[in-house]
Coordinates of C-alpha atoms in Angstrom, one line a residue:
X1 CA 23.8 8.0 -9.7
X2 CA 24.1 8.8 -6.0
X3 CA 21.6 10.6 -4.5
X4 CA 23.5 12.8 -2.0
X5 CA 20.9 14.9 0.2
X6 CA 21.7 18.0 -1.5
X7 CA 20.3 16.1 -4.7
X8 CA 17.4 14.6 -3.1
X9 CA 16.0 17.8 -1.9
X10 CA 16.6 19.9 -5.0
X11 CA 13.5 21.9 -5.5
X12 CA 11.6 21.2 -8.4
X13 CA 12.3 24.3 -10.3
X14 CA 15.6 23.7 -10.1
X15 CA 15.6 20.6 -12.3
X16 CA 15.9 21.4 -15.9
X17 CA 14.4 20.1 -19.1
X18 CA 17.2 18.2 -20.2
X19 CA 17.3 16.1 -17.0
X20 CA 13.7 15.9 -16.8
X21 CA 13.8 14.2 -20.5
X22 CA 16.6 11.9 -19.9
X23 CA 14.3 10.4 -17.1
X24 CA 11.3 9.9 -19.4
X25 CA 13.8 8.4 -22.0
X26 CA 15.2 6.0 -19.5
X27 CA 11.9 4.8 -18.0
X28 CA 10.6 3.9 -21.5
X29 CA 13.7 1.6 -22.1
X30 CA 12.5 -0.5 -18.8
X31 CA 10.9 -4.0 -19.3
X32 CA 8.7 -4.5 -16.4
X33 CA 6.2 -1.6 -16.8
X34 CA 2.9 -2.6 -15.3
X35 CA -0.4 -2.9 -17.3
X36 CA -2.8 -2.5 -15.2
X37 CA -1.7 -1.8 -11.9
X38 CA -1.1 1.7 -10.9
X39 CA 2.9 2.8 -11.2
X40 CA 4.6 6.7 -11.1
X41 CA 4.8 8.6 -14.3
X42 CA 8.5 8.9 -12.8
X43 CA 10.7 8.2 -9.8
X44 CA 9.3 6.6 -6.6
X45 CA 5.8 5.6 -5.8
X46 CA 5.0 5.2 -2.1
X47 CA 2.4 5.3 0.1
X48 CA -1.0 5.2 -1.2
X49 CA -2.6 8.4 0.5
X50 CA -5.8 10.2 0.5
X51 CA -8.6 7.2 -0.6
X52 CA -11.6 8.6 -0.5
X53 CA -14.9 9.1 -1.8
X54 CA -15.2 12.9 -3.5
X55 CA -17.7 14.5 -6.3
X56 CA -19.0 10.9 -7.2
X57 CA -15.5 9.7 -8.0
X58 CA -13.1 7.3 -6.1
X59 CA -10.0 9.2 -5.3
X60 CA -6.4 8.7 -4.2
X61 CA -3.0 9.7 -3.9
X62 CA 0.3 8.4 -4.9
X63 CA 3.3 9.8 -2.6
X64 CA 6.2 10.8 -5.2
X65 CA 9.1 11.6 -5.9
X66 CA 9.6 12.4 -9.2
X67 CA 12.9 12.4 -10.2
X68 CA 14.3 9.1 -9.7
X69 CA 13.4 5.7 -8.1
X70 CA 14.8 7.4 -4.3
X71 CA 13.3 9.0 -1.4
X72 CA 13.2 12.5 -1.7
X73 CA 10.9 15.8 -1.6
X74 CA 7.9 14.1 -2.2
X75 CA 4.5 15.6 -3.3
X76 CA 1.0 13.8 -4.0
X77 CA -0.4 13.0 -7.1
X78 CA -3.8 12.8 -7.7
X79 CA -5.9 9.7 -9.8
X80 CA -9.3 9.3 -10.4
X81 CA -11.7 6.6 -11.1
X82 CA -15.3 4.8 -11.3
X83 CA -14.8 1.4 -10.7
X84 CA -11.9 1.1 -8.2
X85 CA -9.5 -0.7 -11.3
X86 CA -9.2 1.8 -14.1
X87 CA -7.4 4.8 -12.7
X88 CA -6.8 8.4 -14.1
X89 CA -3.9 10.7 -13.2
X90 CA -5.1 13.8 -13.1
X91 CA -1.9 15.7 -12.0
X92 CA 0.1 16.5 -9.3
X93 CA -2.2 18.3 -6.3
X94 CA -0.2 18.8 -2.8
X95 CA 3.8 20.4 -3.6
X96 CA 6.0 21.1 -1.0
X97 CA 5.9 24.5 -1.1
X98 CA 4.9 26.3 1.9
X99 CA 7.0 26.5 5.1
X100 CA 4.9 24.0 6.9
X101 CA 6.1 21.1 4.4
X102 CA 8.8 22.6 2.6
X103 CA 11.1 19.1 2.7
X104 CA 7.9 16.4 1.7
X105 CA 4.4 16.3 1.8
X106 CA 4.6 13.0 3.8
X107 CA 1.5 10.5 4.1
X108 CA -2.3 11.3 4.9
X109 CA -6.0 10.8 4.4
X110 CA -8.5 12.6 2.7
X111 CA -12.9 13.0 3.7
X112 CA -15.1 15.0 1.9
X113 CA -16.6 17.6 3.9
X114 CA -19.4 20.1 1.8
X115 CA -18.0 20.3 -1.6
X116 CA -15.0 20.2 -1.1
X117 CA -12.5 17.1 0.0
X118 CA -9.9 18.0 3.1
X119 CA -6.8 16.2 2.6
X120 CA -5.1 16.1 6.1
X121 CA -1.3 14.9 5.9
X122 CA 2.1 15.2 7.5
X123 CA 4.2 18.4 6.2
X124 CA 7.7 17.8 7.0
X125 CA 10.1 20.2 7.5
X126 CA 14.1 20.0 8.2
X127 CA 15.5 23.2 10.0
X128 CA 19.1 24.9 9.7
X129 CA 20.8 22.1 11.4
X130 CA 18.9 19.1 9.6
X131 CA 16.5 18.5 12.2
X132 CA 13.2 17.0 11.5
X133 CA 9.6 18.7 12.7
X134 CA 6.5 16.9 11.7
X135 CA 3.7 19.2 11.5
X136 CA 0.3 17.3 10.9
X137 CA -1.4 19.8 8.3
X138 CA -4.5 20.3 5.7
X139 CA -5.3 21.6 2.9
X140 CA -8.7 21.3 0.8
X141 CA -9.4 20.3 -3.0
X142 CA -12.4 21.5 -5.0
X143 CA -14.2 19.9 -7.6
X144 CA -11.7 21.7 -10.2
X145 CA -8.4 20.3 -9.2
X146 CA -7.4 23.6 -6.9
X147 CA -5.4 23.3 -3.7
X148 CA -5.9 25.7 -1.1
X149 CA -3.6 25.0 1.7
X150 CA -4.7 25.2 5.5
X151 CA -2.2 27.8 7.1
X152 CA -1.7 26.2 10.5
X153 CA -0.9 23.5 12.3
X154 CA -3.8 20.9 13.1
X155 CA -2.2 18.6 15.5
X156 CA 1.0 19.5 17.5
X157 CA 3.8 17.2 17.9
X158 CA 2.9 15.7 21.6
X159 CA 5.5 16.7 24.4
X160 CA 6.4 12.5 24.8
X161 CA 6.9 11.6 20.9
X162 CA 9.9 12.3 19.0
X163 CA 10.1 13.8 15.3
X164 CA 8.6 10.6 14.5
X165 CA 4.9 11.5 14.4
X166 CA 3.0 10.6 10.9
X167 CA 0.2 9.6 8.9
X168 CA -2.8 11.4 10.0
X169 CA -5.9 9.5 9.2
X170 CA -9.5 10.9 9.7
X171 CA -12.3 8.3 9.7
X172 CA -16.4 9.3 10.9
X173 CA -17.2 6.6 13.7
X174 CA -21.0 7.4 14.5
X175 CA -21.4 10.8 12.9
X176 CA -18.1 11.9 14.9
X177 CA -15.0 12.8 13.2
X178 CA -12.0 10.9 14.6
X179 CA -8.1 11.1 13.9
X180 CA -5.3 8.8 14.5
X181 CA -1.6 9.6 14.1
X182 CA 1.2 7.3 14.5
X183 CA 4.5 7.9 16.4
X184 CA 7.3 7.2 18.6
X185 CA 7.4 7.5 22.5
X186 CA 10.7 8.8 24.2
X187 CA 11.1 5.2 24.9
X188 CA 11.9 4.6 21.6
X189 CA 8.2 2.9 21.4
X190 CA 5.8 2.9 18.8
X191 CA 2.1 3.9 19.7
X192 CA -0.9 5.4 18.4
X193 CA -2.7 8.7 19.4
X194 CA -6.5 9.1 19.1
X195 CA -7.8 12.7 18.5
X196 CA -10.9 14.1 18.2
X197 CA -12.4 16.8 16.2
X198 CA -14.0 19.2 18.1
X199 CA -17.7 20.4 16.4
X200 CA -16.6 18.5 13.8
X201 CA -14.1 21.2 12.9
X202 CA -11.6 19.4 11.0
X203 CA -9.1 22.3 12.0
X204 CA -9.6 22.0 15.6
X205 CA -8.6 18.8 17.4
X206 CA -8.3 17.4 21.0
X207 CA -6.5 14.4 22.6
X208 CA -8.3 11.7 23.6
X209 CA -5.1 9.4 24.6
X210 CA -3.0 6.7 23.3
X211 CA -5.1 4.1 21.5
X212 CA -5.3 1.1 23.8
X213 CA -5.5 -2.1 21.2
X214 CA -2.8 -3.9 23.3
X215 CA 0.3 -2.6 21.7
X216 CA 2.8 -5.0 22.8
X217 CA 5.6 -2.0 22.8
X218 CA 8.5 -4.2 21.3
X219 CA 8.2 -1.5 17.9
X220 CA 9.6 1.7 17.7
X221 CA 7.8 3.2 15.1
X222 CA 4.1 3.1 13.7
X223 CA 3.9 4.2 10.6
X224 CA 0.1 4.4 8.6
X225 CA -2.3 3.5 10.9
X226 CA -5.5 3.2 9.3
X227 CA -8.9 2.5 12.0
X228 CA -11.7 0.5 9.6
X229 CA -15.0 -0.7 10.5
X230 CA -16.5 -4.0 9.3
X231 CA -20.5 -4.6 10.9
X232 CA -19.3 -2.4 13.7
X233 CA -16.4 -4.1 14.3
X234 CA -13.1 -2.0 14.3
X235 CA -10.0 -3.3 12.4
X236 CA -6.5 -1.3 13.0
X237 CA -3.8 -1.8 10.3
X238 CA -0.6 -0.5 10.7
X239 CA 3.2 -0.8 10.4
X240 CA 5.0 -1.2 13.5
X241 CA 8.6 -1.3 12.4
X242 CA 10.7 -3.0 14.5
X243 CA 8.5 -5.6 15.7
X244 CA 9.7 -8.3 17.9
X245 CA 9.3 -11.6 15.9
X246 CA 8.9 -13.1 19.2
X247 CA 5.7 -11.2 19.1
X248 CA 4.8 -12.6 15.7
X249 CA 7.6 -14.2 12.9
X250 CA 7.6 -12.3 9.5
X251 CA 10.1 -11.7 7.3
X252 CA 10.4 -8.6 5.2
X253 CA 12.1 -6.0 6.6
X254 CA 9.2 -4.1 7.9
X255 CA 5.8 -5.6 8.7
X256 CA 2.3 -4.4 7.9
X257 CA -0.1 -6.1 10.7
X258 CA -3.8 -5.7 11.5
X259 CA -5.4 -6.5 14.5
X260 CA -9.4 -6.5 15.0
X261 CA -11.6 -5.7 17.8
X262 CA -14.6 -6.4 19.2
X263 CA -16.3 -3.0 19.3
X264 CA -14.8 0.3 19.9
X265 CA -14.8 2.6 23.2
X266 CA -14.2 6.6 21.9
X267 CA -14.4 7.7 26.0
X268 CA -11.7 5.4 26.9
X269 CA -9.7 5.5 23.1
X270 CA -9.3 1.4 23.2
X271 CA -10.1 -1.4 21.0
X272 CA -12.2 -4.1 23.1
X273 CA -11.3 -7.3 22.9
X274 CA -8.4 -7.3 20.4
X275 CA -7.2 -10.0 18.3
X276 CA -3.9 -11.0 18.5
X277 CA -1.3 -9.4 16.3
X278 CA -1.6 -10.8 12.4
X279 CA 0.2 -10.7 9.2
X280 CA -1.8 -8.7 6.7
X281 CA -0.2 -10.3 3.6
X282 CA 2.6 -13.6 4.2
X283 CA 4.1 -11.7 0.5
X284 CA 7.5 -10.1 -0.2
X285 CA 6.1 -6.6 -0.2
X286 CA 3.1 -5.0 1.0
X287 CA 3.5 -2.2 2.8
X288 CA 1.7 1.6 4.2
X289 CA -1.3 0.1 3.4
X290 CA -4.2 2.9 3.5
X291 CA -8.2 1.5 4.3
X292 CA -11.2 3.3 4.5
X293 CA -15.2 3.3 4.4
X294 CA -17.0 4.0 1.9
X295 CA -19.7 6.0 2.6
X296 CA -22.3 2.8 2.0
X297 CA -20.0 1.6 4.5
X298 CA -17.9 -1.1 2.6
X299 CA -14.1 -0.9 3.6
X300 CA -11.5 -0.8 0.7
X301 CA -7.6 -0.4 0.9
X302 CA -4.6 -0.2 -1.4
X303 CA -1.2 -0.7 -0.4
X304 CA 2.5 -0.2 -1.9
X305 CA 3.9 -2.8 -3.5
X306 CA 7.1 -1.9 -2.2
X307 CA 9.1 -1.5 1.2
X308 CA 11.4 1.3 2.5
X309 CA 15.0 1.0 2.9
X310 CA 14.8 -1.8 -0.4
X311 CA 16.3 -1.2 -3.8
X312 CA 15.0 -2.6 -6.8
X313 CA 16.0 -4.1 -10.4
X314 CA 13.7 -1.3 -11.3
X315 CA 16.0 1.6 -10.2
X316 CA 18.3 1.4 -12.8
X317 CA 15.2 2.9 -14.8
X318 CA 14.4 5.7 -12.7
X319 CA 11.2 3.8 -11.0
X320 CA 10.4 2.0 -8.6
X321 CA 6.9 1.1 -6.5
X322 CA 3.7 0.3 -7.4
X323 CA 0.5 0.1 -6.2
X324 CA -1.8 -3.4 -5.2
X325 CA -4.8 -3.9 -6.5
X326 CA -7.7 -2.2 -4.6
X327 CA -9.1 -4.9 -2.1
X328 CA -12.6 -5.1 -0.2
X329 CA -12.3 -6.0 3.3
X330 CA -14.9 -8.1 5.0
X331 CA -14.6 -10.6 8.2
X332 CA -15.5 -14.0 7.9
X333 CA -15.2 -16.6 11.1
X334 CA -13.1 -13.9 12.9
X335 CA -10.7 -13.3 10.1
X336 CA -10.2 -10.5 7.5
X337 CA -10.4 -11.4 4.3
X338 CA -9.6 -8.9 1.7
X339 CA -9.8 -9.4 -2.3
X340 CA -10.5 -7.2 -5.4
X341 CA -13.2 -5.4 -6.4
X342 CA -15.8 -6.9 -8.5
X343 CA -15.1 -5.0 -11.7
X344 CA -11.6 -6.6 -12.2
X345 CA -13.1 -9.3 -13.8
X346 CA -13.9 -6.9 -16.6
X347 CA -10.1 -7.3 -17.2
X348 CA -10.7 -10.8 -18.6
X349 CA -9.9 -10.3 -22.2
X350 CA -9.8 -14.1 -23.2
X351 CA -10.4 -17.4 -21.2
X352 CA -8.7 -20.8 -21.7
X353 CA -8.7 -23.8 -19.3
X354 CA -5.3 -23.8 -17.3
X355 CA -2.5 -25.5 -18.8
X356 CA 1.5 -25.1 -19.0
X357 CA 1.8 -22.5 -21.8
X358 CA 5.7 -21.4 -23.7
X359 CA 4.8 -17.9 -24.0
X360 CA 2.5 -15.6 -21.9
X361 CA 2.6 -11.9 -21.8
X362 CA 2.6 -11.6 -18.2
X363 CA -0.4 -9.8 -18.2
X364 CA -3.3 -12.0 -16.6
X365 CA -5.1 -13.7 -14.0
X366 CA -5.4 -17.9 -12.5
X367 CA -8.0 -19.0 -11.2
X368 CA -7.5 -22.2 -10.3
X369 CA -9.4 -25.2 -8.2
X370 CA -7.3 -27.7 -5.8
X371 CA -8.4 -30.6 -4.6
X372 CA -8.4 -31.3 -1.0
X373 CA -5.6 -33.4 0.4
X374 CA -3.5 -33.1 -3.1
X375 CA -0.4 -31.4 -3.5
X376 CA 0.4 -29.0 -6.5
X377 CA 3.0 -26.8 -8.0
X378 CA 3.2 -24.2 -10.9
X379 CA 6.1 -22.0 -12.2
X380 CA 5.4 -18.5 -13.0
X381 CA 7.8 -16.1 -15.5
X382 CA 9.2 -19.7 -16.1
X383 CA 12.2 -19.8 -18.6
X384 CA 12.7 -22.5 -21.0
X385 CA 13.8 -24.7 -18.1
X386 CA 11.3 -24.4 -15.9
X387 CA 13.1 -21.5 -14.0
X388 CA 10.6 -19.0 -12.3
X389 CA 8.6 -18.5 -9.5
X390 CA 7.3 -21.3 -8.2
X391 CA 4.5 -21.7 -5.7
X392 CA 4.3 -25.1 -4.0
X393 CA 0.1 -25.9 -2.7
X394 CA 0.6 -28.6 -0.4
X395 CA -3.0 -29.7 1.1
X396 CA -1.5 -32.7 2.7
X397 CA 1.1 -31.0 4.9
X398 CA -1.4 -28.1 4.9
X399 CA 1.2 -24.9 3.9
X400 CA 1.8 -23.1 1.2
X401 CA 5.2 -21.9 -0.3
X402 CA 6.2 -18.9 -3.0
X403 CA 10.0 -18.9 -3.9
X404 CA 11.5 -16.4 -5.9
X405 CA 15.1 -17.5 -6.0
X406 CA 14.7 -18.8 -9.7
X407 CA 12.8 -15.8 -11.0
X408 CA 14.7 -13.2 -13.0
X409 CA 17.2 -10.6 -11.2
X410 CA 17.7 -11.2 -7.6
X411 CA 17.3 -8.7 -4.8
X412 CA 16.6 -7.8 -1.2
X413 CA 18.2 -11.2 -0.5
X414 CA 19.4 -10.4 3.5
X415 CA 15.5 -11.1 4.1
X416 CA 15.4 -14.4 2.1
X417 CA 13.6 -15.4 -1.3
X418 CA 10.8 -17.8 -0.2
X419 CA 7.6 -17.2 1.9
X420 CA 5.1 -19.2 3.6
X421 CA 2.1 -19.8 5.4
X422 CA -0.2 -22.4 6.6
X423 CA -3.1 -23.8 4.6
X424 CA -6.2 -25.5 5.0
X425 CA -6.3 -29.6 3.8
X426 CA -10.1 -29.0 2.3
X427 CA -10.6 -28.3 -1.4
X428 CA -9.0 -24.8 -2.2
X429 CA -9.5 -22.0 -4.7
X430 CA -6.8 -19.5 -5.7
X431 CA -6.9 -16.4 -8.2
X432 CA -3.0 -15.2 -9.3
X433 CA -2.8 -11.9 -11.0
X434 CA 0.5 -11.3 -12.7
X435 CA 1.4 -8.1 -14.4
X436 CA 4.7 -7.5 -15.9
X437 CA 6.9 -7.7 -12.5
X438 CA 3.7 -7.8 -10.3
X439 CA 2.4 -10.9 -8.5
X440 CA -1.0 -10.9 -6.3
X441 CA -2.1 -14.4 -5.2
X442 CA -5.4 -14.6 -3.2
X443 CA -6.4 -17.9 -1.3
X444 CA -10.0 -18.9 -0.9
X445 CA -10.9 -15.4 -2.2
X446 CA -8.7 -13.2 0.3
X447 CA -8.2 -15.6 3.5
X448 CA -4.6 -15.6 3.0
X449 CA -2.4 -13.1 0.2
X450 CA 0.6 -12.9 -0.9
X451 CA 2.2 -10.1 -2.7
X452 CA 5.2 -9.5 -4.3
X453 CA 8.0 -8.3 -7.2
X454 CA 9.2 -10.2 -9.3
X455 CA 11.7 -8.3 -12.3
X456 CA 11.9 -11.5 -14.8
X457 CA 14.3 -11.6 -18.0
X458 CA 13.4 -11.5 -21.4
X459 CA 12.8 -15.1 -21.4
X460 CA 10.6 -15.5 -18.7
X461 CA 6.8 -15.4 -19.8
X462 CA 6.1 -19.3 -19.7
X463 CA 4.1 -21.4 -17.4
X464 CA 4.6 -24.5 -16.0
X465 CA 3.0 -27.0 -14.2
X466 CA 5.7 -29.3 -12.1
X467 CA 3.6 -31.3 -9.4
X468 CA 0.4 -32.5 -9.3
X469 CA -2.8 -31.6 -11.8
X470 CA -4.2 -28.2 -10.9
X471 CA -7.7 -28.0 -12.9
X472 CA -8.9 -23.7 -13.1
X473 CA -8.6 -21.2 -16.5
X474 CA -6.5 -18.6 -17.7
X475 CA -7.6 -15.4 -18.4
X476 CA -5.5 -12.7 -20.6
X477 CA -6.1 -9.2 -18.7
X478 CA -6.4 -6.3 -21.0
X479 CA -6.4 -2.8 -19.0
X480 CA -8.4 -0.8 -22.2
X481 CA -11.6 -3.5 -21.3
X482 CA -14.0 -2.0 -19.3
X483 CA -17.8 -2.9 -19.4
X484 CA -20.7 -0.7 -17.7

């Protein structure tokens, strides 16, 4: 199918029954629908948007487009949960229907304010001649589901940024309401700005200046900034595409970084103290990912499992994206550690000690135990001989290594198929959670991650074990568990 622009901005009226049916038919033929991570109905899942805390529930957003695994007029769709790992849909809340976001309701945050939750997001529009204006906009939600759009713009477009100006994200920093929006300079730079909400009108907002956290200035864009705080500490994540990898090596095509700061001056809008730049996950995709504090004060974030400007094995289905798990954030010695919620393990279904196994179902979790100084290496989705993705634990050079090459239908390849990262030589745990064509490996409990696709054949559910003896168990996930 090509998706001309014409098709990609058809209204959603326009599509008809017939069409909307031959979607749902052709997703259900795909092979490598997820379990228990959070995918679209249809189409395109992107940027996770709106996570919040609202009428007792944990909420968020899915950005969407759904009509086919391609970026298009997107809307948000809303799911719901309790526990951070069993999500609801509950239905499609923010359309692009008004003339304020008439061509996408692009990526934002979401705080409740009274009873109701304000979701503050990017509405953009194209005019006659295809150009782009990013108006940063609201809307609020009540407890029913209803949408009541905010008719005006929040935030204007600065004088020195571009049309590329995104991804508000409101965050309370000492009972003051704060805003950050990411954009690009007429330089061609990427920056943040820092706003302020004036009274603690969410509809009224002044500039405090360009967030000082040492932006080097080699990236042209900055897309999904997201300001956290861990024991007062601020911790900025963000996407600065373009990124010199003389400023830090990565290699997907577009990073997702963090850096953290020492405290955090409002007056002067800077991060004090910042770390240097640092690779959020060493994976093949993680991307836009969106943090925020609860309102006890712990910091959570989700983040696509995808990247822009990628296609996938999955497109041939009509979808594509989905979403990590949902990850606490904490800082430990200096660095950020991030890992899932507590109530995953209510996943565990059944538990065996680890072994090579013939036949899995791709739906489960590894927790396994390395020795220090020892070297180790297991094949994931492994076919009958021994194909798959294999990640190599070497504690005596101190790195590890996930290749992909071997695992079922290759893409993406310009950016390569293997990833790596240095790793302590003292005894090591790791927990692997693999779902369908989903991989999440966390080291030492969320000191390093990676994260990735994988879109294995038929054959591909063994495991195997090719170097070394790595002791740990295996536990069968089973998304319908859920324990109180």
């Amino acid at each position: 199918m090509a998706w001309t622009t014409e098709k990609r901005y058809r209204r959603y009226e326009d599509w008809t029954a017939e069409e909307l049916q031959q979607i749902n038919d052709n997703i259900a033929k795909s092979p490598w629908r997820a379990t228990y991570h959070v995918e679209p109905k249809t189409g395109l899942l992107n940027d996770p948007n709106g996570f919040s805390y609202f009428d007792g529930k944990w909420i968020v957003f899915y950005q969407n487009f759904p009509f086919g695994a391609a970026h298009g007029l997107k809307c948000w769709v809303q799911l719901e949960s309790d526990d951070l790992v069993h999500f609801t849909e509950t239905g499609v809340r923010v359309l692009p229907d008004t003339k304020l976001d008439s061509h996408g309701a692009y990526s934002g945050s979401a705080m409740q304010f009274d009873d109701k939750l304000f979701l503050f997001y990017t509405g953009n529009v194209r005019d006659e001649n295809w150009v782009r204006h990013p108006y940063q906009i609201g809307a609020l939600l009540d407890k029913e589901g209803k949408i009541e759009k905010i008719d005006k713009v929040l935030i204007e477009q600065p004088a020195e940024a571009t049309d590329h100006f995104r991804d508000p994200q409101i965050f309370n920093y000492k009972g003051q309401f704060y805003a950050i929006v990411g954009g690009q300079n007429l330089d061609k730079q990427g920056y943040v700005k820092l706003y302020k909400a004036v009274d603690n009108d969410y509809t009224n907002w002044e500039t405090l200046g360009d967030l000082d956290f040492d932006n080097d200035k080699t990236a042209y864009m900055m897309e999904c900034p997201n300001l956290i705080f861990i024991n007062d500490q601020p911790v900025l994540l963000y996407c600065p595409q373009g990124l010199s990898k003389d400023v830090l090596d990565y290699d997907n095509i577009y990073p997702n970084m963090y850096k953290i700061g020492q405290s955090f001056d409002t007056k002067q809008a800077k991060m004090l103290n910042p770390s240097p730049i640092q690779n959020l996950d060493y994976g093949f995709e993680c991307y836009a990912t969106q943090a925020f504090n609860a309102p006890d004060g712990r910091a959570f974030a989700v983040s696509w499992l995808g990247l822009p400007d990628v296609e996938y094995p999955s497109d041939r289905f009509d979808h594509q994206g989905t979403f990590s798990l949902v990850k606490e954030l904490t800082l430990k010695d200096g660095k950020l550690y991030q890992y899932p919620v507590a109530a995953i393990k209510d996943l565990r279904a059944d538990a065996q000690p680890f072994t090579a196994l013939d036949k899995s179902k791709n739906s489960y979790e590894l927790e396994l135990n390395l020795a220090a100084d020892t070297e180790h290496e297991i094949v994931l989705f492994a076919d009958k001989d021994g194909k798959g993705l294999t990640i190599n634990f070497d504690l005596k050079a101190g790195q590890v290594t996930v290749d992909r090459s071997q695992a079922g239908e290759q893409y993406a390849l310009d950016f390569g198929s293997s990833r790596s990262t240095s790793l302590d030589t003292k005894d090591t745990t790791v927990n692997i959670f693999i779902d369908k064509s989903i991989f999440e490996i966390f080291i030492n409990k969320g000191e390093k991650v990676f994260s990735g696709r994988v879109f294995p054949g038929e054959d591909q559910t063994g495991i195997a074990i090719t170097k070394g003896n790595p002791t740990g168990t295996y536990y069968e996930l089973d998304y319908g568990r859920k324990t109180n």
